[in-house]
Coordinates of C-alpha atoms (C1' of nucleotides) in Angstrom, one line a residue:
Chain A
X1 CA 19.7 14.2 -13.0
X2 CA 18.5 10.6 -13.5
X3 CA 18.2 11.7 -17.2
X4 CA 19.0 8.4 -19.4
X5 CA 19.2 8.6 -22.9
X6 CA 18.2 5.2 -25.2
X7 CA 18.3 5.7 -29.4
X8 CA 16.5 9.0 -29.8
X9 CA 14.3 8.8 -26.9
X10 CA 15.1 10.7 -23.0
X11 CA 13.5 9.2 -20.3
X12 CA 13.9 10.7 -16.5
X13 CA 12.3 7.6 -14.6
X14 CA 11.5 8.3 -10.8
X15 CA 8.9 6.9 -8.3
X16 CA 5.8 9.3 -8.4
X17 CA 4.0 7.0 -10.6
X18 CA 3.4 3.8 -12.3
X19 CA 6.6 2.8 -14.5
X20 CA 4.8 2.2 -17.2
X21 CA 2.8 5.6 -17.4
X22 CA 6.1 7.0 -17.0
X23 CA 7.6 5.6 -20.3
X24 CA 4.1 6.2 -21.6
X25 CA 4.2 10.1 -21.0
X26 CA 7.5 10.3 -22.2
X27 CA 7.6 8.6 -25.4
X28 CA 4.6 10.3 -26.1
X29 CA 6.0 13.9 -25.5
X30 CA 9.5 12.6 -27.7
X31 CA 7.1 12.1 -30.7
X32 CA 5.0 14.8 -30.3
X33 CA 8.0 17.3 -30.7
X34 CA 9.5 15.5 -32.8
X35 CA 12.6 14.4 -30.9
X36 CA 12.1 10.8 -32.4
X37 CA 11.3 11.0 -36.3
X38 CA 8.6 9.7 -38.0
X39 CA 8.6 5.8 -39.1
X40 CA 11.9 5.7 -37.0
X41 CA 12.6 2.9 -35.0
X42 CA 12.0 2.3 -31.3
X43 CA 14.3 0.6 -29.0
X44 CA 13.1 -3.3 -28.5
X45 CA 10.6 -4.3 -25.8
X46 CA 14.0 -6.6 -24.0
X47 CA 16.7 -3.6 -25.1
X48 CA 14.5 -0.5 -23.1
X49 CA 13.5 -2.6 -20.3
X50 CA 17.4 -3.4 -20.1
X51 CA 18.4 0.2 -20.1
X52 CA 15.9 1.1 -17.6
X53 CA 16.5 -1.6 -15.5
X54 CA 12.5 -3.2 -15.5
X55 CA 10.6 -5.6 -16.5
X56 CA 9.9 -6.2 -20.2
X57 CA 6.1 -6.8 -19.3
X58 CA 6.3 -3.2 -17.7
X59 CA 7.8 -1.7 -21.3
X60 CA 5.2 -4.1 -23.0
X61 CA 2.2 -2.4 -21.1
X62 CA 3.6 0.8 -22.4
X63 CA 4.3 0.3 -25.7
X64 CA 0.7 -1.3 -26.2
X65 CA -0.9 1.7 -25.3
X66 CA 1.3 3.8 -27.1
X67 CA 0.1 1.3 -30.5
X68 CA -3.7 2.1 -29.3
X69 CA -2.6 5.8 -29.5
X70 CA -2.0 5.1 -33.2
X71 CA 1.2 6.9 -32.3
X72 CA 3.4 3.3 -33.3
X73 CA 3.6 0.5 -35.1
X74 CA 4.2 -3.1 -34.4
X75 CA 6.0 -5.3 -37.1
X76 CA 6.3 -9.0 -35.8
X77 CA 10.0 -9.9 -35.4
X78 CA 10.9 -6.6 -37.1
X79 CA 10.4 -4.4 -34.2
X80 CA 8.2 -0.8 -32.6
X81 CA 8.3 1.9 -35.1
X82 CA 7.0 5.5 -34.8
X83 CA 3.7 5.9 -37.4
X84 CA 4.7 7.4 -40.6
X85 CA 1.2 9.7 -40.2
X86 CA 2.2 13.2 -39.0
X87 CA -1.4 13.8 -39.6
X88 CA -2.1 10.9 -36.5
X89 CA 0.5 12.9 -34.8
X90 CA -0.8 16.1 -34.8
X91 CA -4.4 14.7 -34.6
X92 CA -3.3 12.8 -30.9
X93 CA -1.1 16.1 -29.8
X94 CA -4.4 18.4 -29.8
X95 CA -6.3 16.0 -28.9
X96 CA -4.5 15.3 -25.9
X97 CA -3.6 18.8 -24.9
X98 CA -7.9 19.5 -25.1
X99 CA -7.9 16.5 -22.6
X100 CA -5.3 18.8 -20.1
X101 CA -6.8 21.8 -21.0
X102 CA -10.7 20.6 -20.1
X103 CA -9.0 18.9 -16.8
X104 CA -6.6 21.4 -15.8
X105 CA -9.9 24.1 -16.5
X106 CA -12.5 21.7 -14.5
X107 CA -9.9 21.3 -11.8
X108 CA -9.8 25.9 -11.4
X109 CA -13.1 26.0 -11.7
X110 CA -13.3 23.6 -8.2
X111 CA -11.3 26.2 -6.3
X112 CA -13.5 29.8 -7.7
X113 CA -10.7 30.5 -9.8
X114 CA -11.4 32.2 -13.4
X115 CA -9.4 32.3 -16.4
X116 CA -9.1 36.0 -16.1
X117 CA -7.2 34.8 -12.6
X118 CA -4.9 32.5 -14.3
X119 CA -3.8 34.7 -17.1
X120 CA -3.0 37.1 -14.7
X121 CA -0.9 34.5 -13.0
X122 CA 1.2 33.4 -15.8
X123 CA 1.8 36.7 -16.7
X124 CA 3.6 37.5 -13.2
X125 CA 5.3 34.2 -13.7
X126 CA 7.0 34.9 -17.0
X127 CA 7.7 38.2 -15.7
X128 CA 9.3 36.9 -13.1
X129 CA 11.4 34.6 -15.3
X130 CA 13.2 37.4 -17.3
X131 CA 16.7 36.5 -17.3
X132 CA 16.1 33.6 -15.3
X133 CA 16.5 29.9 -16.1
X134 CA 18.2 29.1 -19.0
X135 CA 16.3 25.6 -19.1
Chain B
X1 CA -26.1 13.0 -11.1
X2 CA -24.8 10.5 -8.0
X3 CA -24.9 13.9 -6.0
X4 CA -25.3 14.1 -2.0
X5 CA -25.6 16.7 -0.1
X6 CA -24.3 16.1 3.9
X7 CA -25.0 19.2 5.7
X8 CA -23.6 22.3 3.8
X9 CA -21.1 19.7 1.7
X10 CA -22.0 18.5 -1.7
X11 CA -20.2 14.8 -2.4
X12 CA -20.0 13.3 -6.2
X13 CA -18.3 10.0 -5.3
X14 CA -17.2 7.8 -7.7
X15 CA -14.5 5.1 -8.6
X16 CA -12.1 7.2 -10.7
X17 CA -9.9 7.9 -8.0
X18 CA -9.3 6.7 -4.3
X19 CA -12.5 8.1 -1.9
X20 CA -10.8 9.9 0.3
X21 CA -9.1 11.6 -2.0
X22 CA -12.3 12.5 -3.4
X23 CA -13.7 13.6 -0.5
X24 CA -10.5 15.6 0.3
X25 CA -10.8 17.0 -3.0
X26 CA -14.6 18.1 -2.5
X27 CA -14.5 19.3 1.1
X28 CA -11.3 21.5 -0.3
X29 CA -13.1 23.1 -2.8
X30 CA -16.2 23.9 -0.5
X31 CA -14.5 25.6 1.8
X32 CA -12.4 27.3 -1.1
X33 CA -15.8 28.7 -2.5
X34 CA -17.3 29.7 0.7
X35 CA -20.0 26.9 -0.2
X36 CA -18.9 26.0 4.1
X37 CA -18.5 28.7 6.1
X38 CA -15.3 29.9 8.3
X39 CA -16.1 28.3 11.9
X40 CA -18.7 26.0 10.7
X41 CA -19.6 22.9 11.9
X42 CA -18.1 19.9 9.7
X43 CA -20.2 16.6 9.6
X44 CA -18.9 14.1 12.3
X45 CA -16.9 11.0 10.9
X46 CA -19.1 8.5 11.5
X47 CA -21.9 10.6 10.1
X48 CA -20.3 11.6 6.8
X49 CA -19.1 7.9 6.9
X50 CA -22.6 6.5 7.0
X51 CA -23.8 9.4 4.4
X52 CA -21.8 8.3 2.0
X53 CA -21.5 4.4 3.3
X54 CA -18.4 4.4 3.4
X55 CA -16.0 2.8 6.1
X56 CA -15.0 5.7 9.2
X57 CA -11.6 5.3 8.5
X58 CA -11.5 6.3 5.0
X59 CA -13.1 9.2 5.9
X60 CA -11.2 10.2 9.5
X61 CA -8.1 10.0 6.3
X62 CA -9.1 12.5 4.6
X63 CA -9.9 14.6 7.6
X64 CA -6.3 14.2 8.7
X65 CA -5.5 15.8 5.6
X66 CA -7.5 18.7 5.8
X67 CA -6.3 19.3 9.5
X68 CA -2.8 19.4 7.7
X69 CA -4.2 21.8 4.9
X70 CA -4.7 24.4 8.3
X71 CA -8.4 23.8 6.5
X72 CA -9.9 22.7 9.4
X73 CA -9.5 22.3 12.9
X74 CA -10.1 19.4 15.3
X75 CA -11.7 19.7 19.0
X76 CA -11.9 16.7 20.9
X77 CA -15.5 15.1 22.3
X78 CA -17.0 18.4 20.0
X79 CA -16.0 18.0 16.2
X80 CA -14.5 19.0 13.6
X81 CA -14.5 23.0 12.2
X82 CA -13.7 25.1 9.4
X83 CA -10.6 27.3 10.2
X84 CA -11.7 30.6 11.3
X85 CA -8.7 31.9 9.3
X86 CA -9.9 33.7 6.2
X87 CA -6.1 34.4 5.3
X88 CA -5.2 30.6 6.1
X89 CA -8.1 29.7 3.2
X90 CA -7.1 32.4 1.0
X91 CA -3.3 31.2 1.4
X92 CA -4.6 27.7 0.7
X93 CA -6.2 28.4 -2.1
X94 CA -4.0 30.3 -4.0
X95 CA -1.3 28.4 -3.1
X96 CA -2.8 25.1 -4.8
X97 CA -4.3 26.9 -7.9
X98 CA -0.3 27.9 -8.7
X99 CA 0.7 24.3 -7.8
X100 CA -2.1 22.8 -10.4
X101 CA -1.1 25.9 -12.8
X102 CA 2.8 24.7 -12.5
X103 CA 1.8 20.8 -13.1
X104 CA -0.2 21.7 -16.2
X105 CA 1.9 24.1 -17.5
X106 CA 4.7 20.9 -17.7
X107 CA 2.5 19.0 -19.1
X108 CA 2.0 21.3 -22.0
X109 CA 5.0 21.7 -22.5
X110 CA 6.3 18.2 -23.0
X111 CA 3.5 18.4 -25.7
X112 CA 5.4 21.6 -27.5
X113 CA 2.3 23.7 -26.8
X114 CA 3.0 27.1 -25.8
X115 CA 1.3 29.5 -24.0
X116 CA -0.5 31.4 -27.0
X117 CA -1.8 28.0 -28.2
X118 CA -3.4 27.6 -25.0
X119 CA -5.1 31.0 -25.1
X120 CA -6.0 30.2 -28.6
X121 CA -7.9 27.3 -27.7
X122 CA -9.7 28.7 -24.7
X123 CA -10.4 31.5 -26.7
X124 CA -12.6 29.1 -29.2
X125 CA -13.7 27.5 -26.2
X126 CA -15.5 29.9 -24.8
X127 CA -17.0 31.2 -27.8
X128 CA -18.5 28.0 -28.7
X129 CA -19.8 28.0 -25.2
X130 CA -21.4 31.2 -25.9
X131 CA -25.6 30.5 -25.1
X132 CA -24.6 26.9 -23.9
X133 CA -24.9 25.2 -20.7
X134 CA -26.3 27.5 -17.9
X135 CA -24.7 25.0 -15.7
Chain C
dT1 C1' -24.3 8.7 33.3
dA2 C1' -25.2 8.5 28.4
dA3 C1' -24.4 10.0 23.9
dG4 C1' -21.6 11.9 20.6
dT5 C1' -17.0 13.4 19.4
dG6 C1' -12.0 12.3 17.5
dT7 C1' -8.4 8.7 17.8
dA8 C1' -5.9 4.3 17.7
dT9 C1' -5.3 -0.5 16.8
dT10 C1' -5.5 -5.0 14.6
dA11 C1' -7.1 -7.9 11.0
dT12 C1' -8.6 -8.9 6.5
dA13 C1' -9.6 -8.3 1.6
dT14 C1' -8.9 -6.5 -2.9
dC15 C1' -6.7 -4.5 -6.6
dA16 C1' -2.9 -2.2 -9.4
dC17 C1' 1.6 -2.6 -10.3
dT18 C1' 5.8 -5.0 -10.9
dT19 C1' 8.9 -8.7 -11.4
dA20 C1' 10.2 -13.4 -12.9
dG21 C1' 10.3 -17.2 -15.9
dT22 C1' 9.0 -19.6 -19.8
dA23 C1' 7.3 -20.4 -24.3
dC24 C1' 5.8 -19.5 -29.1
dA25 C1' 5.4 -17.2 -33.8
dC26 C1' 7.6 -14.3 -36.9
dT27 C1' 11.6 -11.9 -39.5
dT28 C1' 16.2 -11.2 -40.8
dA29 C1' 20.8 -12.5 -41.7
dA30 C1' 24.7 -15.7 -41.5
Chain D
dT1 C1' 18.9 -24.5 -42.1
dT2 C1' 20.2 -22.1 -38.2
dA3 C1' 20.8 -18.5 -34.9
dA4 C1' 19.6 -14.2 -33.1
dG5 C1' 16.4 -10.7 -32.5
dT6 C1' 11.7 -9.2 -32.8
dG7 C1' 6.6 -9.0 -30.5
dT8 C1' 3.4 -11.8 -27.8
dA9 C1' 1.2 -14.8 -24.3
dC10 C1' 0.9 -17.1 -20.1
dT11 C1' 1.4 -18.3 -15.2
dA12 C1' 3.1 -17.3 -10.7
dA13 C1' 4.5 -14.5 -7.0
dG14 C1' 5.3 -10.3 -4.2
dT15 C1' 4.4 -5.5 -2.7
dG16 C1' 1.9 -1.5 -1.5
dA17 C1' -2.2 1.4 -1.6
dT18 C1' -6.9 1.4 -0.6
dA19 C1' -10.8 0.0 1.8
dT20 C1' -13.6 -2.4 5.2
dA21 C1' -14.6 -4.4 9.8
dA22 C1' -14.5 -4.6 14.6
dT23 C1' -13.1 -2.9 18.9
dA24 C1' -11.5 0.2 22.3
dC25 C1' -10.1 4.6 24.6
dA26 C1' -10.1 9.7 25.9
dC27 C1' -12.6 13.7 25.8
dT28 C1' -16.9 16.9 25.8
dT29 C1' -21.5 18.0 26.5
dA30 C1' -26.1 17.5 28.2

DNA sequence: TAAGTGTATTATATCACTTAGTACACTTAA
DNA sequence: TTAAGTGTACTAAGTGATATAATACACTTA
């Protein structure tokens, strides 16, 4: 639902956030797994702003952060392409999921809760997702 | 560091994030750790908005949404409490720890990481930790 | 009665976000 | 050379969330 599909990238665009941390996020996750290939090209600036019905300074905002990432490159009148480094890849994946982890940890520790707690919660939730959706 | 302590409540305000979301944020997480008391007195309005110099309204907006949380309760010409409800905290509490485990268990996934090399990582984590901070 | 509560209202200011429009430099292909 | 498609830069404007300021009212307690 509200799933749009432009070249190899998905984007599920809603209102719960800035626009442009919304293509941000997402782009990110598409290179990260791989669902766009390395050194491939991105849409244009004008073409994904089109599809998603925005403003190309709102794609522009995005795709400048996404360059300071190191995640893309910018080739004047060429186009964005996704780096050719899968070591910058894998370097900004961690990287980014230490940043969740030490957040998501800091953000426990504020309501008493230990990871002893949460392991025991996941482990009732995937226990309680046998058979259950097929995603 | 920028700490304040109002009564039984310890504030760290800064400009990351709107204040009375921080002060929501605080307040919650006193009360989730028993840091306040069930029944006890909350600072009034106007004095935790002078404490922290910050405007009444800001702060009677957080309030509102702690009197929504069942986290507190309000009595007219008297003050505002801590619910006397130990179940209504424990609820509370439990309830938002699965909602922040839920959000950052998305947000690993759209990085690919699964839920061994999250383990691994607070595995290391702690060990590296071992003889650290004594916070 | 006075002081201290929560509550409500109006006005104002600032900032982040977004859109709109225009223009320029560069690359590629016709 | 020309045209189309790139990224980039700039100015202007509108909207909504956030925050402050000032004032007023109803209620409770001493």
């Amino acid at each position: 639902m509200n799933e749009q599909q432009v070249g190899a990238l998905r984007f599920h665009i809603d209102f719960s956030q800035p626009l442009y941390e919304q293509i941000l996020d997402q782009v990110r996750s598409s290179i990260a797994k791989g669902e766009i290939g390395l050194g491939e090209k991105m849409p244009s600036v004008r073409e994904l702003a089109q599809e998603l019905r925005m403003n190309p300074n709102t794609v522009m905002r995005a795709y400048m952060e996404l360059e300071r990432d190191g995640l893309t490159e910018k080739r004047r009148g060429q186009g964005t392409f996704v780096t050719s480094s899968a070591e910058r890849v894998k370097t900004f994946r961690t990287d980014l999921a230490a940043r969740y982890i030490e957040s998501f940890m800091a953000q426990m520790e504020s309501l008493g809760m230990t990871w002893e707690d949460i392991e025991d919660y996941v482990r009732r939730r995937s226990r309680a997702e046998e058979g259950g959706p097929t995603s």
